[in-house]
Tab-separated table of C-alpha atoms in Angstrom:
chain	number	residue	atom	x	y	z
R	19	MET	CA	29.189	-9.846	-58.046
R	20	ILE	CA	28.440	-9.149	-62.473
R	21	GLU	CA	30.520	-9.192	-64.407
R	22	GLU	CA	32.714	-6.333	-65.982
R	23	ARG	CA	32.343	-6.971	-69.931
R	24	HIS	CA	28.390	-6.204	-68.237
R	25	ILE	CA	29.503	-2.690	-66.190
R	26	ALA	CA	31.363	-1.594	-69.719
R	27	ALA	CA	28.046	-2.006	-71.258
R	28	LEU	CA	26.340	0.099	-68.767
R	29	LYS	CA	28.588	2.966	-68.582
R	30	GLY	CA	28.066	2.919	-72.102
R	31	LEU	CA	24.495	3.148	-72.421
R	32	ALA	CA	24.355	5.440	-68.785
R	33	GLY	CA	27.463	7.418	-69.495
R	34	GLU	CA	29.954	8.206	-66.571
R	35	LYS	CA	27.736	10.247	-63.589
R	36	GLY	CA	25.523	7.519	-64.508
R	37	LEU	CA	26.225	4.758	-62.985
R	38	LEU	CA	28.278	4.142	-59.347
R	39	THR	CA	29.806	0.783	-58.978
R	40	GLU	CA	32.507	2.336	-56.181
R	41	PRO	CA	31.978	1.095	-52.555
R	42	ALA	CA	31.291	4.128	-51.622
R	43	ASP	CA	29.403	6.319	-54.254
R	44	MET	CA	27.097	3.202	-53.465
R	45	ALA	CA	26.195	3.156	-49.165
R	46	ALA	CA	23.563	6.499	-49.531
R	47	TYR	CA	21.656	3.717	-52.009
R	48	GLU	CA	21.681	0.732	-50.728
R	49	THR	CA	20.793	1.668	-47.338
R	50	GLY	CA	17.344	2.070	-46.424
R	51	ALA	CA	15.309	4.827	-44.231
R	52	ARG	CA	14.459	2.401	-40.982
R	53	TYR	CA	17.419	-0.580	-40.602
R	54	ASP	CA	17.834	-2.616	-44.016
R	55	LYS	CA	20.971	-2.194	-45.810
R	56	GLY	CA	22.156	-4.396	-48.556
R	57	ARG	CA	24.617	-5.029	-51.296
R	58	ALA	CA	24.136	-3.449	-54.881
R	59	ALA	CA	26.133	-5.185	-58.580
R	60	PHE	CA	25.952	-1.309	-59.703
R	61	VAL	CA	23.624	1.933	-59.373
R	62	ALA	CA	21.591	2.772	-62.755
R	63	ARG	CA	20.771	6.603	-63.270
R	64	PRO	CA	19.005	6.673	-66.103
R	65	ALA	CA	18.569	10.963	-67.245
R	66	SER	CA	16.026	10.201	-69.921
R	67	THR	CA	13.276	7.802	-70.852
R	68	ALA	CA	14.945	6.460	-73.094
R	69	GLU	CA	17.850	5.404	-71.241
R	70	VAL	CA	15.649	4.244	-68.586
R	71	SER	CA	14.887	2.156	-71.923
R	72	ALA	CA	18.118	1.165	-72.216
R	73	ILE	CA	19.648	-0.202	-69.401
R	74	VAL	CA	16.227	-1.955	-68.714
R	75	ALA	CA	16.067	-3.933	-72.139
R	76	TYR	CA	20.216	-4.757	-71.324
R	77	CYS	CA	20.295	-6.037	-68.072
R	78	VAL	CA	16.466	-8.641	-68.806
R	79	GLN	CA	18.077	-9.472	-71.863
R	80	SER	CA	21.097	-10.284	-69.200
R	81	GLY	CA	19.317	-11.955	-66.941
R	82	ILE	CA	20.018	-8.898	-63.857
R	83	ALA	CA	17.901	-7.899	-61.984
R	84	LEU	CA	16.358	-4.638	-60.968
R	85	VAL	CA	15.015	-2.724	-57.975
R	86	PRO	CA	13.937	0.437	-58.816
R	87	GLN	CA	14.697	3.354	-55.940
R	88	SER	CA	13.156	6.888	-56.215
R	89	GLY	CA	13.211	8.844	-53.025
R	90	ASN	CA	13.848	5.310	-50.894
R	91	THR	CA	12.219	6.587	-48.045
R	92	GLY	CA	10.113	3.565	-48.022
R	93	LEU	CA	10.000	1.303	-44.663
R	94	VAL	CA	9.222	-1.984	-46.127
R	95	SER	CA	13.029	-2.621	-47.749
R	96	GLY	CA	11.161	-1.933	-50.949
R	97	SER	CA	14.057	0.036	-52.757
R	98	THR	CA	17.264	-1.476	-51.487
R	99	PRO	CA	18.474	-4.592	-52.529
R	100	ASP	CA	19.494	-7.759	-50.480
R	101	ASP	CA	22.781	-8.692	-49.402
R	102	SER	CA	23.548	-10.682	-53.029
R	103	GLY	CA	26.288	-7.948	-54.036
R	104	ARG	CA	23.580	-8.983	-57.590
R	105	GLN	CA	20.822	-7.134	-57.967
R	106	GLY	CA	21.682	-3.160	-59.644
R	107	ILE	CA	19.991	-0.082	-58.287
R	108	LEU	CA	18.128	1.946	-61.157
R	109	SER	CA	17.613	4.866	-59.575
R	110	LEU	CA	15.176	7.614	-60.375
R	111	ASP	CA	16.882	10.879	-58.657
R	112	ARG	CA	17.716	11.721	-61.935
R	113	LEU	CA	14.823	12.119	-63.606
R	114	THR	CA	13.081	15.664	-62.632
R	115	ALA	CA	12.123	16.114	-66.420
R	116	PRO	CA	9.594	17.371	-67.910
R	117	PHE	CA	7.851	19.812	-65.623
R	118	LYS	CA	4.791	21.065	-67.518
R	119	LEU	CA	1.558	22.924	-66.121
R	120	ASP	CA	-1.987	23.317	-67.478
R	121	ARG	CA	-3.023	25.899	-65.687
R	122	VAL	CA	-6.958	25.038	-67.110
R	123	ASN	CA	-5.799	21.575	-67.257
R	124	ARG	CA	-5.309	21.405	-63.110
R	125	THR	CA	-2.393	19.132	-64.389
R	126	VAL	CA	0.697	19.077	-64.050
R	127	LYS	CA	2.894	16.747	-65.900
R	128	ALA	CA	6.371	16.102	-63.872
R	129	GLY	CA	9.379	13.822	-63.658
R	130	ALA	CA	8.974	10.519	-62.061
R	131	GLY	CA	12.399	12.233	-59.750
R	132	LEU	CA	11.152	15.162	-58.542
R	133	ARG	CA	10.840	15.295	-55.031
R	134	LEU	CA	7.475	16.204	-53.374
R	135	SER	CA	8.485	19.568	-51.754
R	136	ASP	CA	10.397	20.103	-55.302
R	137	LEU	CA	6.807	19.759	-57.072
R	138	ASN	CA	4.987	21.941	-54.916
R	139	GLY	CA	7.865	24.384	-54.588
R	140	ARG	CA	7.216	24.766	-58.527
R	141	LEU	CA	3.611	24.516	-57.802
R	142	GLU	CA	3.621	27.347	-55.765
R	143	GLU	CA	3.000	30.857	-57.412
R	144	SER	CA	0.348	28.640	-59.703
R	145	GLY	CA	-2.241	28.500	-56.739
R	146	LEU	CA	-2.110	24.532	-57.068
R	147	PHE	CA	-0.483	22.149	-55.230
R	148	PHE	CA	-0.105	18.099	-55.192
R	149	PRO	CA	-2.954	16.805	-52.211
R	150	ILE	CA	-0.612	14.205	-50.904
R	151	ASP	CA	0.624	15.780	-47.361
R	152	LEU	CA	3.179	13.639	-45.855
R	153	GLY	CA	6.400	13.332	-42.646
R	154	ALA	CA	8.767	11.850	-45.907
R	155	ASP	CA	10.306	14.186	-48.805
R	156	PRO	CA	9.832	11.024	-51.305
R	157	ARG	CA	9.801	11.324	-54.754
R	158	LEU	CA	6.392	10.596	-57.948
R	159	GLY	CA	7.312	7.379	-58.787
R	160	GLY	CA	7.910	6.102	-55.365
R	161	MET	CA	5.104	7.782	-54.468
R	162	ILE	CA	3.355	5.998	-57.479
R	163	ALA	CA	4.419	2.948	-57.083
R	164	THR	CA	3.427	2.536	-52.891
R	165	ASN	CA	0.011	4.603	-53.775
R	166	THR	CA	0.765	6.815	-50.583
R	167	GLY	CA	-2.021	8.491	-49.000
R	168	GLY	CA	-1.191	11.084	-46.205
R	169	SER	CA	-2.085	12.754	-43.996
R	170	ARG	CA	-5.021	14.616	-45.767
R	171	PHE	CA	-6.793	11.734	-47.337
R	172	LEU	CA	-9.751	12.124	-45.394
R	173	ARG	CA	-10.236	15.106	-47.830
R	174	TYR	CA	-8.132	14.579	-50.931
R	175	GLY	CA	-7.979	10.418	-51.139
R	176	ASP	CA	-4.398	9.158	-52.304
R	177	VAL	CA	-1.892	8.972	-55.515
R	178	ARG	CA	-4.407	6.275	-57.226
R	179	ARG	CA	-6.606	9.010	-57.148
R	180	ASN	CA	-5.085	11.705	-57.837
R	181	THR	CA	-2.883	10.047	-61.026
R	182	LEU	CA	-4.087	10.777	-64.388
R	183	GLY	CA	-1.856	9.497	-66.542
R	184	LEU	CA	2.546	8.174	-66.138
R	185	THR	CA	4.766	7.421	-68.877
R	186	VAL	CA	6.161	3.075	-67.748
R	187	VAL	CA	9.184	1.121	-68.941
R	188	LEU	CA	8.552	-1.964	-68.956
R	189	ALA	CA	10.838	-4.585	-67.693
R	190	ASP	CA	11.001	-6.815	-71.195
R	191	GLU	CA	13.981	-7.797	-73.766
R	192	ALA	CA	13.092	-4.538	-75.773
R	193	GLY	CA	12.730	-2.262	-72.586
R	194	THR	CA	8.777	-0.822	-74.182
R	195	VAL	CA	7.733	2.175	-73.023
R	196	LEU	CA	4.398	2.431	-72.633
R	197	ASP	CA	2.994	6.149	-73.074
R	198	LEU	CA	-0.312	6.095	-70.590
R	199	SER	CA	-0.134	10.473	-70.280
R	200	SER	CA	-2.896	11.438	-70.755
R	201	GLY	CA	-4.366	14.097	-68.396
R	202	LEU	CA	-7.645	12.847	-69.548
R	203	ARG	CA	-9.791	12.747	-66.309
R	204	LYS	CA	-12.979	10.711	-68.243
R	205	ASN	CA	-11.219	8.245	-70.569
R	206	ASN	CA	-13.934	4.757	-70.830
R	207	THR	CA	-12.700	3.293	-73.694
R	208	GLY	CA	-11.277	-0.121	-71.803
R	209	ILE	CA	-8.663	-1.104	-69.366
R	210	ASP	CA	-7.581	1.722	-66.916
R	211	TRP	CA	-3.592	0.371	-67.569
R	212	LYS	CA	-2.087	3.015	-65.301
R	213	GLN	CA	-3.905	1.050	-62.607
R	214	LEU	CA	-1.651	-1.384	-63.136
R	215	PHE	CA	1.667	0.733	-62.569
R	216	ILE	CA	0.035	2.387	-58.937
R	217	GLY	CA	0.532	0.826	-55.624
R	218	THR	CA	2.169	-2.379	-57.133
R	219	SER	CA	5.853	-1.921	-55.695
R	220	GLY	CA	7.671	-0.997	-59.311
R	221	ALA	CA	7.759	-4.730	-59.915
R	222	PHE	CA	5.493	-4.578	-62.803
R	223	GLY	CA	7.120	-1.549	-64.474
R	224	ILE	CA	9.340	1.185	-64.604
R	225	VAL	CA	7.066	4.970	-63.356
R	226	THR	CA	9.744	7.570	-65.920
R	227	GLU	CA	6.999	10.336	-65.578
R	228	CYS	CA	3.143	10.933	-64.540
R	229	VAL	CA	0.718	13.370	-65.111
R	230	LEU	CA	-1.000	14.317	-61.928
R	231	ASN	CA	-4.573	16.361	-60.328
R	232	LEU	CA	-4.207	19.776	-58.832
R	233	GLU	CA	-6.304	20.688	-56.139
R	234	PRO	CA	-6.010	24.772	-55.469
R	235	ALA	CA	-3.610	25.263	-51.853
R	236	PRO	CA	-5.590	25.522	-49.237
R	237	LYS	CA	-5.532	29.832	-47.947
R	238	GLN	CA	-7.357	29.655	-45.184
R	239	SER	CA	-7.241	26.954	-41.857
R	240	ALA	CA	-7.263	26.578	-38.794
R	241	ALA	CA	-6.168	23.297	-36.292
R	242	ALA	CA	-7.367	22.610	-32.710
R	243	LEU	CA	-5.954	19.707	-30.926
R	244	LEU	CA	-8.949	17.704	-29.372
R	245	VAL	CA	-8.543	15.311	-26.233
R	246	PRO	CA	-12.619	12.544	-26.177
R	247	SER	CA	-13.804	11.926	-22.864
R	248	SER	CA	-12.413	7.921	-24.131
R	249	PRO	CA	-11.404	5.329	-26.500
R	250	GLU	CA	-14.543	5.003	-27.315
R	251	GLN	CA	-15.748	7.920	-27.856
R	252	VAL	CA	-13.024	8.533	-30.788
R	253	ALA	CA	-15.809	7.005	-33.377
R	254	THR	CA	-18.518	9.036	-32.158
R	255	LEU	CA	-15.764	12.713	-32.117
R	256	LEU	CA	-15.402	11.803	-35.722
R	257	VAL	CA	-18.857	11.326	-37.310
R	258	ALA	CA	-19.468	14.690	-34.955
R	259	MET	CA	-17.381	17.389	-36.900
R	260	GLU	CA	-17.965	15.555	-40.181
R	261	ASP	CA	-21.835	16.163	-40.409
R	262	ALA	CA	-21.034	19.531	-39.021
R	263	LEU	CA	-18.322	20.655	-41.121
R	264	GLY	CA	-18.549	18.466	-44.053
R	265	SER	CA	-15.831	18.608	-46.698
R	266	TYR	CA	-14.558	21.642	-44.806
R	267	LEU	CA	-12.559	18.840	-42.959
R	268	SER	CA	-9.276	18.182	-44.597
R	269	ALA	CA	-8.116	16.003	-41.400
R	270	PHE	CA	-8.695	14.235	-38.438
R	271	GLU	CA	-5.257	12.879	-37.009
R	272	GLY	CA	-4.992	10.419	-33.983
R	273	MET	CA	-1.666	10.252	-32.178
R	274	SER	CA	-1.412	8.316	-28.686
R	275	GLY	CA	0.299	10.045	-26.076
R	276	ASN	CA	3.432	7.992	-26.030
R	277	ALA	CA	4.383	9.340	-29.124
R	278	VAL	CA	3.299	12.412	-28.346
R	279	ARG	CA	5.559	12.841	-24.982
R	280	ALA	CA	7.987	10.971	-27.582
R	281	ALA	CA	7.923	14.184	-30.188
R	282	LEU	CA	8.004	17.130	-27.305
R	283	ASP	CA	11.004	15.212	-25.387
R	284	HIS	CA	12.853	14.928	-29.060
R	285	VAL	CA	12.400	18.493	-30.101
R	286	PRO	CA	12.644	20.873	-27.755
R	287	SER	CA	11.372	23.256	-29.418
R	288	LEU	CA	8.196	22.137	-29.818
R	289	ARG	CA	5.643	23.375	-27.458
R	290	ASN	CA	3.463	21.696	-24.551
R	291	PRO	CA	0.412	22.830	-25.664
R	292	PHE	CA	-1.980	20.690	-23.126
R	293	GLN	CA	-2.552	21.931	-19.420
R	294	GLY	CA	0.186	22.198	-17.071
R	295	GLY	CA	2.436	19.671	-19.594
R	296	VAL	CA	0.711	16.221	-18.700
R	297	VAL	CA	0.169	14.923	-22.334
R	298	PRO	CA	-3.227	13.115	-22.388
R	299	ASP	CA	-3.618	9.424	-23.960
R	300	PHE	CA	-4.782	10.211	-27.215
R	301	VAL	CA	-4.884	13.546	-28.759
R	302	ILE	CA	-6.757	13.874	-32.308
R	303	LEU	CA	-5.848	16.832	-34.825
R	304	ALA	CA	-8.374	18.373	-36.316
R	305	GLU	CA	-7.726	20.605	-39.542
R	306	ILE	CA	-10.270	22.738	-41.695
R	307	SER	CA	-9.374	24.421	-45.000
R	308	ARG	CA	-10.853	26.274	-47.864
R	309	SER	CA	-8.841	27.282	-50.912
R	310	SER	CA	-10.452	30.585	-51.412
R	311	LEU	CA	-9.846	33.715	-49.471
R	312	PRO	CA	-11.990	36.000	-46.957
R	313	ARG	CA	-14.982	37.430	-48.224
R	314	GLU	CA	-16.137	40.126	-46.744
R	315	GLY	CA	-18.935	39.184	-44.014
R	316	GLU	CA	-17.752	35.803	-44.242
R	317	GLN	CA	-16.820	33.728	-40.467
R	318	PRO	CA	-13.301	33.024	-40.598
R	319	LEU	CA	-12.488	29.466	-39.594
R	320	ASP	CA	-11.594	30.029	-36.757
R	321	ALA	CA	-14.651	30.793	-35.262
R	322	VAL	CA	-15.959	27.852	-37.081
R	323	LEU	CA	-14.621	25.413	-35.775
R	324	GLU	CA	-14.929	27.291	-32.044
R	325	GLU	CA	-18.165	26.953	-32.971
R	326	VAL	CA	-18.258	23.241	-33.692
R	327	LEU	CA	-16.699	22.748	-31.100
R	328	ALA	CA	-18.899	24.066	-28.281
R	329	ALA	CA	-21.882	22.202	-30.328
R	330	VAL	CA	-19.693	19.110	-30.299
R	331	TRP	CA	-19.444	19.765	-26.611
R	332	GLU	CA	-22.713	20.756	-25.169
R	333	ARG	CA	-23.315	16.988	-26.976
R	334	GLU	CA	-25.570	14.350	-24.624
R	335	ASP	CA	-23.028	11.816	-25.175
R	336	ALA	CA	-20.179	13.787	-24.662
R	337	PRO	CA	-17.762	12.795	-26.799
R	338	LEU	CA	-15.449	15.779	-26.263
R	339	ALA	CA	-13.641	15.918	-22.789
R	340	ASP	CA	-11.037	19.346	-24.363
R	341	ALA	CA	-10.207	20.933	-27.338
R	342	PHE	CA	-7.077	23.312	-27.636
R	343	VAL	CA	-7.097	26.273	-30.631
R	344	GLY	CA	-4.542	26.881	-31.872
R	345	PRO	CA	-2.297	28.432	-34.526
R	346	PRO	CA	-2.149	25.204	-37.222
R	347	HIS	CA	1.676	25.627	-38.119
R	348	GLU	CA	2.350	25.503	-34.105
R	349	ILE	CA	-0.487	21.739	-34.331
R	350	TRP	CA	1.452	20.299	-37.666
R	351	ALA	CA	4.823	20.760	-35.753
R	352	LEU	CA	3.897	18.155	-33.580
R	353	ARG	CA	2.101	15.929	-35.787
R	354	HIS	CA	5.258	15.937	-38.146
R	355	ALA	CA	7.167	14.998	-35.461
R	356	LEU	CA	6.370	12.043	-34.277
R	357	SER	CA	7.760	9.967	-36.306
R	358	GLU	CA	11.353	11.593	-35.312
R	359	GLY	CA	10.618	11.236	-32.029
R	360	VAL	CA	9.490	7.719	-31.975
R	361	LYS	CA	12.408	6.801	-33.572
R	362	HIS	CA	14.743	8.358	-30.866
R	363	SER	CA	12.743	6.386	-28.111
R	364	GLY	CA	14.705	3.062	-28.815
R	365	ARG	CA	15.217	0.483	-31.691
R	366	LEU	CA	11.624	0.480	-33.517
R	367	ILE	CA	9.301	-1.688	-34.866
R	368	ALA	CA	6.924	-0.337	-37.704
R	369	PHE	CA	3.790	-1.245	-37.949
R	370	ASP	CA	1.253	0.141	-41.446
R	371	LEU	CA	-1.639	-0.950	-40.489
R	372	SER	CA	-5.817	-0.155	-42.500
R	373	PHE	CA	-9.065	-0.335	-40.475
R	374	ARG	CA	-12.466	-0.193	-41.312
R	375	ARG	CA	-12.348	3.305	-39.200
R	376	GLY	CA	-14.469	1.922	-36.137
R	377	ASP	CA	-12.303	-1.021	-36.211
R	378	ILE	CA	-9.132	1.494	-34.817
R	379	MET	CA	-9.772	1.626	-30.806
R	380	PRO	CA	-11.507	-1.540	-30.515
R	381	PHE	CA	-7.240	-2.810	-31.901
R	382	LEU	CA	-5.054	-0.345	-29.892
R	383	ALA	CA	-7.484	-0.738	-26.554
R	384	HIS	CA	-7.008	-4.225	-27.418
R	385	MET	CA	-3.139	-4.073	-28.408
R	386	LYS	CA	-2.425	-1.997	-25.205
R	387	ALA	CA	-4.121	-4.351	-22.563
R	388	ALA	CA	-2.474	-8.706	-24.978
R	389	MET	CA	1.126	-7.118	-25.508
R	390	PRO	CA	2.821	-6.890	-22.369
R	391	ASP	CA	1.503	-10.904	-21.742
R	392	HIS	CA	2.926	-11.239	-25.749
R	393	PHE	CA	5.962	-9.143	-25.299
R	394	GLU	CA	6.565	-7.971	-22.349
R	395	ASP	CA	9.117	-4.324	-21.818
R	396	VAL	CA	7.494	-3.579	-25.492
R	397	THR	CA	5.844	0.099	-26.120
R	398	ILE	CA	3.483	1.141	-28.313
R	399	CYS	CA	3.615	4.552	-29.777
R	400	ASP	CA	1.308	4.381	-32.734
R	401	PHE	CA	-0.098	7.176	-34.280
R	402	GLY	CA	-2.106	8.211	-37.632
R	403	HIS	CA	-4.747	8.307	-40.246
R	404	ILE	CA	-7.844	7.618	-37.912
R	405	GLY	CA	-9.850	9.387	-41.028
R	406	ASP	CA	-9.268	6.715	-43.227
R	407	GLY	CA	-8.054	4.310	-41.351
R	408	GLY	CA	-4.743	4.202	-41.457
R	409	VAL	CA	-2.984	2.981	-38.277
R	410	HIS	CA	0.579	4.228	-37.520
R	411	PHE	CA	0.932	1.032	-35.038
R	412	ASN	CA	4.901	1.580	-33.922
R	413	LEU	CA	6.718	-0.828	-31.114
R	414	VAL	CA	10.047	0.340	-29.361
R	415	VAL	CA	12.669	-1.565	-27.707
R	416	ALA	CA	14.685	-0.241	-25.211
R	417	LYS	CA	17.948	0.043	-27.739
R	418	ASP	CA	20.167	-2.216	-24.784
R	419	ASP	CA	17.412	-4.834	-25.014
R	420	PRO	CA	18.952	-8.545	-25.530
R	421	ARG	CA	15.815	-10.436	-27.489
R	422	LEU	CA	17.512	-7.812	-30.491
R	423	ALA	CA	20.161	-9.689	-31.209
R	424	ASP	CA	17.671	-12.348	-31.488
R	425	PRO	CA	16.115	-12.296	-35.237
R	426	ASP	CA	13.329	-14.536	-34.294
R	427	PHE	CA	12.290	-11.761	-31.731
R	428	GLU	CA	11.039	-9.223	-34.292
R	429	THR	CA	9.513	-12.167	-36.980
R	430	ASP	CA	7.673	-13.620	-34.281
R	431	LEU	CA	6.140	-10.011	-32.677
R	432	ARG	CA	5.982	-9.108	-36.840
R	433	ALA	CA	3.928	-12.450	-36.967
R	434	TRP	CA	1.617	-11.563	-34.045
R	435	VAL	CA	0.834	-7.655	-35.210
R	436	PHE	CA	-0.531	-9.526	-38.419
R	437	THR	CA	-2.139	-12.551	-37.322
R	438	VAL	CA	-4.518	-9.898	-34.391
R	439	ALA	CA	-4.577	-6.841	-37.496
R	440	VAL	CA	-5.484	-9.527	-40.274
R	441	GLU	CA	-7.644	-12.165	-38.966
R	442	GLN	CA	-9.152	-10.613	-35.639
R	443	PHE	CA	-10.087	-7.390	-37.013
R	444	ASP	CA	-9.880	-7.585	-40.643
R	445	GLY	CA	-7.382	-4.930	-41.583
R	446	SER	CA	-4.971	-4.224	-43.589
R	447	PHE	CA	-1.198	-5.413	-43.180
R	448	SER	CA	0.313	-2.596	-45.144
R	449	ALA	CA	-2.263	0.848	-45.848
R	450	GLU	CA	-0.042	2.695	-47.636
R	451	HIS	CA	4.160	1.694	-47.440
R	452	ALA	CA	2.998	-1.701	-50.291
R	453	ILE	CA	4.952	-4.563	-50.433
R	454	GLY	CA	9.211	-4.882	-49.245
R	455	ARG	CA	10.916	-7.690	-48.155
R	456	LYS	CA	9.792	-7.119	-44.893
R	457	ASN	CA	5.983	-7.196	-45.565
R	458	GLN	CA	6.419	-10.565	-48.434
R	459	ALA	CA	5.838	-13.737	-46.581
R	460	PHE	CA	2.597	-11.758	-45.190
R	461	TYR	CA	1.581	-11.271	-48.328
R	462	ASP	CA	2.078	-14.958	-49.738
R	463	LYS	CA	0.479	-15.422	-46.075
R	464	TYR	CA	-3.453	-14.083	-46.862
R	465	THR	CA	-3.469	-12.984	-50.212
R	466	PRO	CA	-5.370	-15.741	-52.052
R	467	ASP	CA	-3.791	-17.966	-54.035
R	468	GLU	CA	-6.403	-17.046	-56.474
R	469	LEU	CA	-5.211	-13.255	-56.425
R	470	ARG	CA	-1.745	-14.680	-56.791
R	471	LYS	CA	-2.214	-16.287	-60.027
R	472	LEU	CA	-3.584	-13.400	-61.553
R	473	ALA	CA	-0.905	-11.569	-60.026
R	474	SER	CA	1.547	-13.538	-60.966
R	475	GLY	CA	0.542	-14.052	-64.352
R	476	LEU	CA	0.046	-9.976	-65.418
R	477	LYS	CA	4.212	-10.076	-64.271
R	478	THR	CA	4.423	-11.523	-66.308
R	479	ILE	CA	3.113	-10.191	-69.568
R	480	THR	CA	4.016	-6.958	-68.553
R	481	SER	CA	7.872	-7.651	-66.692
R	482	PRO	CA	8.708	-11.194	-67.250
R	483	GLY	CA	12.340	-9.832	-66.211
R	484	PRO	CA	13.503	-9.929	-62.754
R	485	LEU	CA	12.514	-6.722	-61.530
R	486	GLY	CA	11.980	-5.368	-58.223
R	487	ALA	CA	11.835	-6.016	-54.099
R	488	MET	CA	9.336	-8.101	-53.857
R	489	THR	CA	7.458	-10.946	-55.239
R	490	PHE	CA	3.716	-11.208	-56.967
């Protein structure tokens, strides 16, 4: 706990509605999306950049640690406090202003507390959207802090690629506000300072506003579920689709049979599209799209996709065993149900890994063969963004498994998976979930000393006060 005088001072800065101290009011902020739970000294809910600055300045001057929290949808304990009761949470949930659309520049200036769904809902009338497609519904500040990617990274890139400007509050004694909110796409006048705050888990400063690049919303789309002839042919299939479709290809998502079956079991409303209801061992969701309205005489996208699949089917190397073209909303419903389905299959131990595209299937094959020898009765339910090298490598353990009572079990399992991914396959232990307490030890292990020293120096310069759940 912190002294009552600090609580009184923070209430004066944030107002009665802007500071929570009762356990019942703080519970939702203390509990993460995936099993993690801490204990907060308070939850500050500022409604403006000025209020963020005042609260941060007071906390730095008083030696009070702050954990910035956006939508609290992260999976690596990066947005919740530890169990000491001495860390305050600074929530972005009231920072929903401004909202300024520049239709000509194809940008929007928005508050960091605005949810992704709310942003795109308000943009719908303009025919534009922020092209980051996620299963969760995070707030913009958290998306920037973690540099999220999503299912359509293949076409649109990640948050870093689509962020043009920021307003940031530094954790120093002045609560310094940096205005980096230019909407320029080209600005080569020096260091691109906003990049320090994208993908660095909120440790260098708190994003309060952002200027985002927008894209024309797709007006035509077609989707299919593809069954590769073998795991080794997934890369061949991907290249064949890219060669034939170019920029039309907006998603190439991989889904293991275990993950698909979990989704179908958990969500009865989902339609099983596979012949005889038999789910293949591995399935690809491929989507193509156009942002223009159909033109007279233009070939419909369903026909384009079917024509390309027919050509791939007839190749001598035969990378495609089967295909199911269907309504995009039904096919995406299956993909978006995977997380919930896997989560309800048992105790979930999740990894967010990244590889060179050609190494994904060899990694999955290696783990499928090696898992029983290292950790019996652990089910692999992987899915992810094959088109950009990302894999949500989910492991499910029965909820009554006695090993779950041993904290070393998950620690040892995580260490083994990361060792294989990083040391044997030269991958990343965090593709798009950034770094939280769950990944701190692996950041410390796998980041070269020179880079850690550089990161620590930048942290000292930008935000010397205790800020964030991770340590650079």
